[in-house]
mmCIF file of C-alpha atoms in Angstrom:
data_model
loop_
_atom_site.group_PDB
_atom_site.id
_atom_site.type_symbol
_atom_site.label_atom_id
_atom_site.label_comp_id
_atom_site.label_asym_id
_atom_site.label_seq_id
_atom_site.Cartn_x
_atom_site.Cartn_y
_atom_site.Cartn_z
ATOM 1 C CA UNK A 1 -23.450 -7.518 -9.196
ATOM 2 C CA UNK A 2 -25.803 -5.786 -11.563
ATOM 3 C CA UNK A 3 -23.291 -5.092 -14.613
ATOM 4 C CA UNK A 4 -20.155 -5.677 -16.395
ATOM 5 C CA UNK A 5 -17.133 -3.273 -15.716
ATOM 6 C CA UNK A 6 -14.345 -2.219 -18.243
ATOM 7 C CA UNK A 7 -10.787 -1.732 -16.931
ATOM 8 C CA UNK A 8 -7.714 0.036 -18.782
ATOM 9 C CA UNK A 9 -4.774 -1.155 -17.030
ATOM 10 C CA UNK A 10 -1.765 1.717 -17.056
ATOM 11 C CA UNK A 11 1.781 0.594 -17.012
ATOM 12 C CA UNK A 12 1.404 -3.656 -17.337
ATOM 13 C CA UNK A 13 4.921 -4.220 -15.483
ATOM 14 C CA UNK A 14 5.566 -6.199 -12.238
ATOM 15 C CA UNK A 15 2.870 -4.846 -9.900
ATOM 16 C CA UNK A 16 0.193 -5.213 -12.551
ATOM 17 C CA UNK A 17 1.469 -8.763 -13.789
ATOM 18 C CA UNK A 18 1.972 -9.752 -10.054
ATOM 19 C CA UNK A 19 -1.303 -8.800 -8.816
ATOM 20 C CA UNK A 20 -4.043 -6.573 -10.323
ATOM 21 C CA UNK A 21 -4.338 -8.571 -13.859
ATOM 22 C CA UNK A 22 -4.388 -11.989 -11.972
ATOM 23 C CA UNK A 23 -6.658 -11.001 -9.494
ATOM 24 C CA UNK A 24 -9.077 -9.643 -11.968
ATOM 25 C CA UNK A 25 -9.073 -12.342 -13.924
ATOM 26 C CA UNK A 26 -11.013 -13.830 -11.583
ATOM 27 C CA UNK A 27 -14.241 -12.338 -11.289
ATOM 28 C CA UNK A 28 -17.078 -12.547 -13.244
ATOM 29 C CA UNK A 29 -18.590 -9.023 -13.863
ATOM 30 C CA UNK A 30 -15.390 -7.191 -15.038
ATOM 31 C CA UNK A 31 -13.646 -7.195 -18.767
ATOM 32 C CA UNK A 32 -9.948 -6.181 -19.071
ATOM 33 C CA UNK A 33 -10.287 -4.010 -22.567
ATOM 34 C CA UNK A 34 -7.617 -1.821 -22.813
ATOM 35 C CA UNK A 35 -3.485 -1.855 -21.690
ATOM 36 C CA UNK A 36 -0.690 0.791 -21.565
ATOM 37 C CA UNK A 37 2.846 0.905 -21.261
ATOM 38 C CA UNK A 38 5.577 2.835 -22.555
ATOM 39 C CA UNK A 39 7.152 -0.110 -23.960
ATOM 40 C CA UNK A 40 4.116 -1.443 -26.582
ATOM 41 C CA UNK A 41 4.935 -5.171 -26.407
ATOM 42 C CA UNK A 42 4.425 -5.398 -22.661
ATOM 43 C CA UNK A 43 1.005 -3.968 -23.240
ATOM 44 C CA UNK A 44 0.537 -6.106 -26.166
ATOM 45 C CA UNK A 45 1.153 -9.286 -23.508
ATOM 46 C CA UNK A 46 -1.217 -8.481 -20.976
ATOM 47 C CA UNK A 47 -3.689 -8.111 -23.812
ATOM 48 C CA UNK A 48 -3.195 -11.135 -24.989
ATOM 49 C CA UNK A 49 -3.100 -12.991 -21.747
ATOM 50 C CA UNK A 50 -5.947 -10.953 -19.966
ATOM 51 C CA UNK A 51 -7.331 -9.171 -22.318
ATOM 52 C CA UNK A 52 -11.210 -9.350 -23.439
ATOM 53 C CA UNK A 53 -12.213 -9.889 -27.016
ATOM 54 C CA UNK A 54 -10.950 -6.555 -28.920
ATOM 55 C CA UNK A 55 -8.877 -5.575 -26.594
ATOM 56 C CA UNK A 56 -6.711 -2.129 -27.212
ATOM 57 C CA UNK A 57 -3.002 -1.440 -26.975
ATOM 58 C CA UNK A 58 -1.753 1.896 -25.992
ATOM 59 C CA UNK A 59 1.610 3.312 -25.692
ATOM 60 C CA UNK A 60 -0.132 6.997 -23.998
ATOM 61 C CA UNK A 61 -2.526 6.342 -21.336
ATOM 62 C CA UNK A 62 -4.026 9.731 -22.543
ATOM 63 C CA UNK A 63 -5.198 8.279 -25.914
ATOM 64 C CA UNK A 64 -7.351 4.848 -23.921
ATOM 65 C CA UNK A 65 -8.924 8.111 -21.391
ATOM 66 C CA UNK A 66 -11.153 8.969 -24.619
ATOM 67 C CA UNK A 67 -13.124 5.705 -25.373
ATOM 68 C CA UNK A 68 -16.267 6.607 -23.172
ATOM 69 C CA UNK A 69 -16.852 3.069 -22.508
ATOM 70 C CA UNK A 70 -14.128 2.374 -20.218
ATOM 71 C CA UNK A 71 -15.416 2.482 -16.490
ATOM 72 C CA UNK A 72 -12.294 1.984 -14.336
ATOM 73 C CA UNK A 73 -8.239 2.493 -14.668
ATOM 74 C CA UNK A 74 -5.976 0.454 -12.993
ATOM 75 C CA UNK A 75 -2.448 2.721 -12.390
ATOM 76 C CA UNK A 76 0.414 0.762 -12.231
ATOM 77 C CA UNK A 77 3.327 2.701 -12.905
ATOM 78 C CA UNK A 78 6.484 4.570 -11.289
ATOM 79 C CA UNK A 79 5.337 7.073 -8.560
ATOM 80 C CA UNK A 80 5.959 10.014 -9.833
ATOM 81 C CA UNK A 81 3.129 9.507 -12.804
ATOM 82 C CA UNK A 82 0.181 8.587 -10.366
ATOM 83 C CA UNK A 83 -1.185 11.454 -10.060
ATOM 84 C CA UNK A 84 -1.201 12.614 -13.176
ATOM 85 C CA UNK A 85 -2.572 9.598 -14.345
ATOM 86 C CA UNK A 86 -5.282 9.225 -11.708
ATOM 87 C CA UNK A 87 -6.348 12.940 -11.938
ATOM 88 C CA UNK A 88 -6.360 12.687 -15.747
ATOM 89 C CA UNK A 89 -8.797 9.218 -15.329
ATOM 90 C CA UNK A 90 -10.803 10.412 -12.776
ATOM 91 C CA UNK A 91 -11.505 13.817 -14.794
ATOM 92 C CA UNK A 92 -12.314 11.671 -17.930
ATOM 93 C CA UNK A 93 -15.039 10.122 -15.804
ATOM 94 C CA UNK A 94 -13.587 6.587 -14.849
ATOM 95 C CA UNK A 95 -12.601 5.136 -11.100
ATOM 96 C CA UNK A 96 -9.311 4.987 -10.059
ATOM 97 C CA UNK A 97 -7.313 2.207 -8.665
ATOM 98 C CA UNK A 98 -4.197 3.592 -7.629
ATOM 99 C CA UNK A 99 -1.081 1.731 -6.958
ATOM 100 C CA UNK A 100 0.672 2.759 -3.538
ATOM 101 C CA UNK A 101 1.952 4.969 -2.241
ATOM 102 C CA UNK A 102 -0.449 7.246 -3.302
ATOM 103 C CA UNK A 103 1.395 9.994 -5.135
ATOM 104 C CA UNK A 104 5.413 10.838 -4.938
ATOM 105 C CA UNK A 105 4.646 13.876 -2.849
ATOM 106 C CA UNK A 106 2.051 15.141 -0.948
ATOM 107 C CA UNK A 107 0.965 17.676 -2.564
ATOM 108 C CA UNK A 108 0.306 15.156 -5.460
ATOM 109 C CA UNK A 109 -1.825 13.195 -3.061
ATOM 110 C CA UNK A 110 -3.947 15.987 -1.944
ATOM 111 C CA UNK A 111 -4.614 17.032 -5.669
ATOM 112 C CA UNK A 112 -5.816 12.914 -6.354
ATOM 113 C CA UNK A 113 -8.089 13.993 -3.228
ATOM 114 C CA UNK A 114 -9.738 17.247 -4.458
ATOM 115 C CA UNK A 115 -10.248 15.165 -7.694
ATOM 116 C CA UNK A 116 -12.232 12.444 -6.567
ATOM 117 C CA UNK A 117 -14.658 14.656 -4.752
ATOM 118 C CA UNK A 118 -14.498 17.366 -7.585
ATOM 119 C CA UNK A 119 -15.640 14.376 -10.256
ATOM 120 C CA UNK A 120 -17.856 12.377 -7.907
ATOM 121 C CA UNK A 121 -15.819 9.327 -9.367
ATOM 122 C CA UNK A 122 -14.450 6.542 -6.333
ATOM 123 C CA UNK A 123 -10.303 6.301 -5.804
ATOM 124 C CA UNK A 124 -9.022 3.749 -3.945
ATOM 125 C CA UNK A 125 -4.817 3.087 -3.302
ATOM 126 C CA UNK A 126 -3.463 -0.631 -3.538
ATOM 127 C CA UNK A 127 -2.764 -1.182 0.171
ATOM 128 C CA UNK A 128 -3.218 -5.081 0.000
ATOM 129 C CA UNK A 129 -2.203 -5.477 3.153
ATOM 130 C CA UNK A 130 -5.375 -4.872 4.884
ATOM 131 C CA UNK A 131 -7.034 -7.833 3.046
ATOM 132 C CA UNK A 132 -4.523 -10.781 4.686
ATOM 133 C CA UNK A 133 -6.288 -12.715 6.832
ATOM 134 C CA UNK A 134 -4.298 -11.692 10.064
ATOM 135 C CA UNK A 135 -4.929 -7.805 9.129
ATOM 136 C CA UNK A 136 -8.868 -8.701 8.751
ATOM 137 C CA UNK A 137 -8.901 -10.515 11.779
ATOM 138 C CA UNK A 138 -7.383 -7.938 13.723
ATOM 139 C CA UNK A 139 -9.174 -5.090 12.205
ATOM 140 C CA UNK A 140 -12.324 -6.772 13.790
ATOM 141 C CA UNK A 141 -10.814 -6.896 17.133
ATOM 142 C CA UNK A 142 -9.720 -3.677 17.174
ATOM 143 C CA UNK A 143 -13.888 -1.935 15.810
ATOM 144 C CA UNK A 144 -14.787 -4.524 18.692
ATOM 145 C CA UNK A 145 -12.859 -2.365 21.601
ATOM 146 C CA UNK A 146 -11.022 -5.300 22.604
ATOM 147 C CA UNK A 147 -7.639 -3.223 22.825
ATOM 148 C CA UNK A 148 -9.518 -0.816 24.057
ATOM 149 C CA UNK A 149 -7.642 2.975 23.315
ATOM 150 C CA UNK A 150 -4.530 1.815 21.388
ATOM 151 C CA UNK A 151 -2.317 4.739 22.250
ATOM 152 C CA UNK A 152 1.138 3.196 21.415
ATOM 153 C CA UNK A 153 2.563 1.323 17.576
ATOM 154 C CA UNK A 154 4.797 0.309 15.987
ATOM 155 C CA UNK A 155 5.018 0.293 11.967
ATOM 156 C CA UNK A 156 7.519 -2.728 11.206
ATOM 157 C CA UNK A 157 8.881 -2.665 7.896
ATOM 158 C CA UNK A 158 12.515 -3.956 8.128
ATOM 159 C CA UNK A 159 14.645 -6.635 5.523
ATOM 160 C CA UNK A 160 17.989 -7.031 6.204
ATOM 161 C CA UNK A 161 19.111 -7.302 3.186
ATOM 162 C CA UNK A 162 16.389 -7.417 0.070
ATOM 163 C CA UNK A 163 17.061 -4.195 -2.341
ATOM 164 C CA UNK A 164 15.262 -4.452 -5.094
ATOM 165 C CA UNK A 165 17.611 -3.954 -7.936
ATOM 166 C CA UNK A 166 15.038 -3.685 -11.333
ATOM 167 C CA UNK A 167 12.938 -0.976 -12.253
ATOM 168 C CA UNK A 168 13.122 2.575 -10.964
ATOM 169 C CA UNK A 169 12.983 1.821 -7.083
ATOM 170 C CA UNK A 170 16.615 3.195 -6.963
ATOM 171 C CA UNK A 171 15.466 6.155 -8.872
ATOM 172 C CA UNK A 172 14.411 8.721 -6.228
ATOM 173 C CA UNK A 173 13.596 11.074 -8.567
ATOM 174 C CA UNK A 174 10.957 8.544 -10.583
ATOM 175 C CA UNK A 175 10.270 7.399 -6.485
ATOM 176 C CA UNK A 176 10.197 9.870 -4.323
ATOM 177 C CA UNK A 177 12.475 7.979 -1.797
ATOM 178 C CA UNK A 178 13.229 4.093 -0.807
ATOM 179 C CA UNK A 179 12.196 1.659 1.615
ATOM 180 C CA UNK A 180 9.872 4.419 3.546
ATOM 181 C CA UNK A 181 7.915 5.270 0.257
ATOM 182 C CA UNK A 182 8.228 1.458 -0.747
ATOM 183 C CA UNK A 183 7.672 -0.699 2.281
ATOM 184 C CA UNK A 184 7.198 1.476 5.115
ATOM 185 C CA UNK A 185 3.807 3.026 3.996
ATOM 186 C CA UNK A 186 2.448 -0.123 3.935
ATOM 187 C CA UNK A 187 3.120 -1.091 7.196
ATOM 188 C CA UNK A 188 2.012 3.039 8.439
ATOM 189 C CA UNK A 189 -1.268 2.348 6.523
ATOM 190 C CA UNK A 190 -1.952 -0.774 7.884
ATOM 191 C CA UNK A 191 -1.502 1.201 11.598
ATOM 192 C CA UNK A 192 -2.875 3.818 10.637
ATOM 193 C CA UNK A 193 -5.989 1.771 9.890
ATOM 194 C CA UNK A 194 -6.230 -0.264 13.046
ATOM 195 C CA UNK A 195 -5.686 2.693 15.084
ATOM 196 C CA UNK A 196 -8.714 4.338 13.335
ATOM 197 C CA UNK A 197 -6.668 7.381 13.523
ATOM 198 C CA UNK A 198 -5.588 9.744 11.068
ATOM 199 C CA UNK A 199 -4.674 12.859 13.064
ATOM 200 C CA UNK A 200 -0.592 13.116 13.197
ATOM 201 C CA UNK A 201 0.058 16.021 15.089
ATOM 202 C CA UNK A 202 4.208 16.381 14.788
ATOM 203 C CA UNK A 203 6.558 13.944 13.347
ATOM 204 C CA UNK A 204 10.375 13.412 14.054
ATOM 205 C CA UNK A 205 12.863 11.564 11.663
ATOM 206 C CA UNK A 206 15.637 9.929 10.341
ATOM 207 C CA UNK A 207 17.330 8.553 6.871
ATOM 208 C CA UNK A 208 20.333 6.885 6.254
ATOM 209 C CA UNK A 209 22.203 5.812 3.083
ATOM 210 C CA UNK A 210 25.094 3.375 4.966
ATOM 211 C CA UNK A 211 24.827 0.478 3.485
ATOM 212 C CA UNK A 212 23.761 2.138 -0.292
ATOM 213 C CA UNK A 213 27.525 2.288 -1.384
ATOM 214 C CA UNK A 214 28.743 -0.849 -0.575
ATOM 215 C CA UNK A 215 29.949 -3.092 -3.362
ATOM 216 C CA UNK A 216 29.200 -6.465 -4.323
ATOM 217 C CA UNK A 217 27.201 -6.225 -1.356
ATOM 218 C CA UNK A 218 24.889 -9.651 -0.212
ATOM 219 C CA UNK A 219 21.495 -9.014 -1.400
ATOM 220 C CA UNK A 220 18.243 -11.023 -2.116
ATOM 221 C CA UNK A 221 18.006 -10.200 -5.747
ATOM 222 C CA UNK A 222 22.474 -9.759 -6.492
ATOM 223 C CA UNK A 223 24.113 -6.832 -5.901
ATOM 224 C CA UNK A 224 22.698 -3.241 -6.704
ATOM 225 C CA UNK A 225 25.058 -0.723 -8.148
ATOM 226 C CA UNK A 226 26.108 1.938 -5.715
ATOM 227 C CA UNK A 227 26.008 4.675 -8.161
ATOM 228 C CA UNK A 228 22.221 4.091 -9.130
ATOM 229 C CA UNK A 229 21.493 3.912 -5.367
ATOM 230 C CA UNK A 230 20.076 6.952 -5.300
ATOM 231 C CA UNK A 231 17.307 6.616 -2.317
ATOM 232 C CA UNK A 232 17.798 5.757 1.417
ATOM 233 C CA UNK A 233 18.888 1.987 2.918
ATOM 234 C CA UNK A 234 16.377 2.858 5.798
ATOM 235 C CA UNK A 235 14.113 5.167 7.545
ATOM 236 C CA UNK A 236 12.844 5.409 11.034
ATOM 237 C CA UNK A 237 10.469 8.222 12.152
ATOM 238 C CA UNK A 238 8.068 9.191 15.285
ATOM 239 C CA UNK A 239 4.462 10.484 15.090
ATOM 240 C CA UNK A 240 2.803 12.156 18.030
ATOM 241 C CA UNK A 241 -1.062 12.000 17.202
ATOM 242 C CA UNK A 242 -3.465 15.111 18.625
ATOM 243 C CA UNK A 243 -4.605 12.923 20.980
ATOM 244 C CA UNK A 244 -1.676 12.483 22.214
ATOM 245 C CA UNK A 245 -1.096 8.737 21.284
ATOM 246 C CA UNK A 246 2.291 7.628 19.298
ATOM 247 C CA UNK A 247 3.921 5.736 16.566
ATOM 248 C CA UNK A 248 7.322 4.438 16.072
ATOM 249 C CA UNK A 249 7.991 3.778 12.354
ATOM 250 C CA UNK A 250 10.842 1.707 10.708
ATOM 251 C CA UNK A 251 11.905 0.663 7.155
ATOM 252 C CA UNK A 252 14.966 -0.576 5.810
ATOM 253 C CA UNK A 253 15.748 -2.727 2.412
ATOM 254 C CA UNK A 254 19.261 -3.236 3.738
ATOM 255 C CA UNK A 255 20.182 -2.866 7.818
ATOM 256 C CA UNK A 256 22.367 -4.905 10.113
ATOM 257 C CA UNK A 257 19.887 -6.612 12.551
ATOM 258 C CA UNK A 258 18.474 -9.929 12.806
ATOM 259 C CA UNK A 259 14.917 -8.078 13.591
ATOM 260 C CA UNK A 260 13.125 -8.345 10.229
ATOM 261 C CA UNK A 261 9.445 -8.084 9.680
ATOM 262 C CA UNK A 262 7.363 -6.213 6.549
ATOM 263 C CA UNK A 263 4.084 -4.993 6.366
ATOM 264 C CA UNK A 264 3.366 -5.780 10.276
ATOM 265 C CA UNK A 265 2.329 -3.503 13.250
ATOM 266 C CA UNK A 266 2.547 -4.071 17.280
ATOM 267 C CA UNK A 267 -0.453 -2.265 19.021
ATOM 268 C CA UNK A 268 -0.796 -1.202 22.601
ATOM 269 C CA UNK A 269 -3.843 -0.577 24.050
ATOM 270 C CA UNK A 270 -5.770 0.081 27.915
ATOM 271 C CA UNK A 271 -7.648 -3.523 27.570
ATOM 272 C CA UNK A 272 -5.096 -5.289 25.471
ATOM 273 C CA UNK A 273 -2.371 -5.542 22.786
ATOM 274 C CA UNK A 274 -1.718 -7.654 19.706
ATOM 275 C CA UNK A 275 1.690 -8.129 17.033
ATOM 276 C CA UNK A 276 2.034 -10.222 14.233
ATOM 277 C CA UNK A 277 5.304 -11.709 14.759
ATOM 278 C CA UNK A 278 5.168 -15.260 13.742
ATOM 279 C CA UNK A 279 1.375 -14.753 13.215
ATOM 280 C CA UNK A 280 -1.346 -13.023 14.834
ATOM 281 C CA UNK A 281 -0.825 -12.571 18.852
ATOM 282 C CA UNK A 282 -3.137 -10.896 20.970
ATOM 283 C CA UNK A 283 -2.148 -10.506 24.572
ATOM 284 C CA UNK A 284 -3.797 -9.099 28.111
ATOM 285 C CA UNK A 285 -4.978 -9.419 31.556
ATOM 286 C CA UNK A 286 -7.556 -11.448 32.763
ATOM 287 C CA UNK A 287 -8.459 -12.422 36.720
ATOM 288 C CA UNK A 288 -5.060 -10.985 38.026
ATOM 289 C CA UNK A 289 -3.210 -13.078 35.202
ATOM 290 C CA UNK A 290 -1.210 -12.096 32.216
ATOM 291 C CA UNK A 291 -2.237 -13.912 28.874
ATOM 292 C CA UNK A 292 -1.183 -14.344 25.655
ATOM 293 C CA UNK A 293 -3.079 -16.070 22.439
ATOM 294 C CA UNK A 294 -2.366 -16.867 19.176
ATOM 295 C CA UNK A 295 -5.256 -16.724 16.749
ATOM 296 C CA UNK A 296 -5.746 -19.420 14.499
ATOM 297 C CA UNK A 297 -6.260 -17.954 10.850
ATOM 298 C CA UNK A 298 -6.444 -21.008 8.696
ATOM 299 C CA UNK A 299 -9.444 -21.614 6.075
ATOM 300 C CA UNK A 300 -10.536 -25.036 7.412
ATOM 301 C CA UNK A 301 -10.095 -25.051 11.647
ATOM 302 C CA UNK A 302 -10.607 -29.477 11.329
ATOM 303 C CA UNK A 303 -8.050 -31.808 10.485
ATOM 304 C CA UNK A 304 -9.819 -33.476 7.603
ATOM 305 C CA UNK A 305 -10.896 -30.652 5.756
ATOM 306 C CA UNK A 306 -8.464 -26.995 4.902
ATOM 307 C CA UNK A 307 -11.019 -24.648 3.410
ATOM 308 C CA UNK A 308 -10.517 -22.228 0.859
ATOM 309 C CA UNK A 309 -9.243 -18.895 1.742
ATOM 310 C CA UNK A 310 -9.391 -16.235 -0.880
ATOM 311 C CA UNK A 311 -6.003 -14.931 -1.572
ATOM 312 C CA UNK A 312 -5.092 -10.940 -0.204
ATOM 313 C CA UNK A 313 -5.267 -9.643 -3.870
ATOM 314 C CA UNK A 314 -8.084 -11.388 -4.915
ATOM 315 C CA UNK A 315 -10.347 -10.021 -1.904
ATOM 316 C CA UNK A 316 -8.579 -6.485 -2.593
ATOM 317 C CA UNK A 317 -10.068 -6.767 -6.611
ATOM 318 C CA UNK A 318 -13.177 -7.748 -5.213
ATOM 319 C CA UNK A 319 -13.995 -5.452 -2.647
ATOM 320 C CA UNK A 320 -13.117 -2.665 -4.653
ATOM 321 C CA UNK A 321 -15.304 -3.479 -8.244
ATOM 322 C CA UNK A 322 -18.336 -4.003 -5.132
ATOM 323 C CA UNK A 323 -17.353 -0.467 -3.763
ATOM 324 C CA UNK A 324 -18.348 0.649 -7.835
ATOM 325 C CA UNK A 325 -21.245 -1.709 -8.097
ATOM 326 C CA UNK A 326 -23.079 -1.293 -4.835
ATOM 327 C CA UNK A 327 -22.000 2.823 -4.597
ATOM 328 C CA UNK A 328 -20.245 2.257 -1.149
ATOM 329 C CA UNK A 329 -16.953 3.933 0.294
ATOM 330 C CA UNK A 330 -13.596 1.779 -0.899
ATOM 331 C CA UNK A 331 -11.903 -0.147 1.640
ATOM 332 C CA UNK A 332 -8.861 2.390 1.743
ATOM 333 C CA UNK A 333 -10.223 6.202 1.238
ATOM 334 C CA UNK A 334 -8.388 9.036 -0.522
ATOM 335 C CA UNK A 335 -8.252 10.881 2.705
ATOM 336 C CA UNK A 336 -6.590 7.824 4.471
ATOM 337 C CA UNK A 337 -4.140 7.651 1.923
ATOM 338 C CA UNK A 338 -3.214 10.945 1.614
ATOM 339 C CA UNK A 339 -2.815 11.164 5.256
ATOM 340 C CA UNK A 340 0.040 8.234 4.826
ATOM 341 C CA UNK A 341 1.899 10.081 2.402
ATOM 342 C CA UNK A 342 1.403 13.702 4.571
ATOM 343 C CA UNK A 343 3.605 11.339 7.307
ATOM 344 C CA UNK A 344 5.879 10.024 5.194
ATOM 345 C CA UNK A 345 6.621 13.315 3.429
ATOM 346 C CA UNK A 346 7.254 14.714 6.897
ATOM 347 C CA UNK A 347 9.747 11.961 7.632
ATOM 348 C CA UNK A 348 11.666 12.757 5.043
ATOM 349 C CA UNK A 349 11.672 16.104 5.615
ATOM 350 C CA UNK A 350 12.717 16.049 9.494
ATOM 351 C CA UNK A 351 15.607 13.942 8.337
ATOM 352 C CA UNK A 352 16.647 17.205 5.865
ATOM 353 C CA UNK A 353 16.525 19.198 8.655
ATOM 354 C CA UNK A 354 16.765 17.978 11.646
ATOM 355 C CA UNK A 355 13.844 19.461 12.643
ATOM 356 C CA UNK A 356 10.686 18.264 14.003
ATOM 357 C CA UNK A 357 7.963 18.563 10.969
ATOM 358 C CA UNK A 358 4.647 20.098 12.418
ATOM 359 C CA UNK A 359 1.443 19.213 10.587
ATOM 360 C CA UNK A 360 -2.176 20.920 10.480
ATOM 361 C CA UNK A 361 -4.030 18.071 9.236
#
């Protein structure tokens, strides 16, 4: 590492409290100098917990975008201000660490595109997944050929009942939707990304609000409040890639089925397949025999010693401040990115009108 960064962090709420502060905390070449939120005295926390000596509280992210010294900005608020943000922070000369989903539409996400290459500056979207140890693992299998052509997916991201009742995620006009926005493009990206494919070709789908206006209804975090439900239960949509291969995507935050698994993807391929239920499975032929293995991900492998793995988020942070530092491509592109939210758009929009939604990618 060859110099010290500066990061604003925008919007200091769960996601940045949960996992970018914390994360950054922990490496050695970055300083955390200046933090924004609408409400001041969240801001003024995170500067006090995380922040370097001198650190700056802002209440408008648009006031921190003039000090010429900051290098990066960390966006961390509701969707519908990412790309706004971002654009404004990349056009002001800083990186951009975006928060998933990219953008609330689209069109938003295509804009955060044109501005990265327009200002030469790197953007990069908070897809964590990628950096677990079973999605690392399998990533390496899958560069190696040893599924071979994965033509077939699935995209699982289905609770059966965990709604999350704080914040905005209710709020589709601050979100641009639910569980499909929320949890479902993570588990797209992550297929998206093992697949090595980003060519969707036509996409069919589905929403549903059943379960959104029941009352006193079981839930993980209490009941939500029907009336502020204003997003879908669950999603479900299929992609047909131009080369003809396909992917079954499913969200839900609240569905009746005993099926529930976030953030994971099943992949079919000629010379193999793999899921990550109940870990990381790979499965084949070999000699005229069906097999099936489970891959051992622990840190240590030997009984009298367990390692240290480095946590998701942690390898996330890092990867992306040595993206900056050594002038490489992030882990998760703007174009990749974009590309999720292009699919997830067209879900949406199929379900409007019962249409298939064509793309041109």
């Amino acid at each position: 590492m060859s110099r010290i960064y500066r990061i604003a962090i925008v919007g200091c709420g769960g996601i940045a409290k949960g996992k970018h502060m914390p994360s950054l905390s922990k490496l050695s070449n970055i300083q955390m100098v200046a933090f924004c939120d609408i409400i001041e005295e969240r801001a003024r926390e995170a500067a006090e917990q995380y922040g370097a000596e001198g650190s700056a509280v802002y209440t408008d992210y648009r006031e921190l975008l003039n000090d010429a010294s900051i290098d990066i900005v960390h966006v961390c608020t509701p969707n519908d201000s990412h790309a706004e943000i971002a654009i404004a922070s990349l056009e002001a000369g800083k990186h951009v660490m975006c928060e998933k989903p990219m953008a609330k539409t689209a069109a938003d996400a295509k804009r955060m595109v044109e501005a990265a290459e327009r200002t030469g500056k790197k953007l990069t979207i908070g897809y964590n997944n990628r950096f677990r140890p079973d999605s690392q693992h399998l990533k390496k299998l899958c560069e190696d050929g040893e599924l071979g052509e994965i033509y077939y997916a699935k995209a699982h991201a289905i609770r059966r009942r965990a709604v999350p009742t704080w914040g905005v995620f209710l709020d589709e006009e601050k979100q641009g939707g639910g569980p499909l926005i929320d949890i479902g493009t993570h588990a797209l990206d992550l297929t998206l990304w093992m697949m090595n494919n980003y060519k969707p070709k036509v996409v069919l789908g589905t929403s549903y609000h059943k379960l959104s206006q029941k009352e006193n209804a079981a839930n993980a975090w209490g009941p939500w409040d029907p009336a502020k439900f204003t997003v879908e239960d669950s999603a479900f949509g299929m992609i047909v890639m131009e080369d003809g291969a396909s992917i079954v995507l499913e969200s839900s935050w609240a569905l009746n089925t005993l099926e529930v698994d976030e953030a994971k993807c099943t992949l079919c391929g000629t010379e193999g397949g793999a899921d990550m239920k109940g870990g990381l499975r790979i499965n084949g032929e070999k000699h005229s025999r069906l097999f099936t293995s489970e891959v051992e991900l622990k840190a240590g492998g030997v009984a009298f010693y367990d390692g240290k793995a480095e946590k998701d988020a942690d390898l996330e942070m890092r990867r992306w401040i040595e993206a900056i530092d050594l002038d490489q491509e992030p882990v998760v592109t703007p174009q990749q990115a974009y590309i999720v939210s292009l699919i997830l758009e067209a879900v949406y929009e199929s379900s409007r009108t019962g249409k298939a939604v064509y793309l041109d990618v």
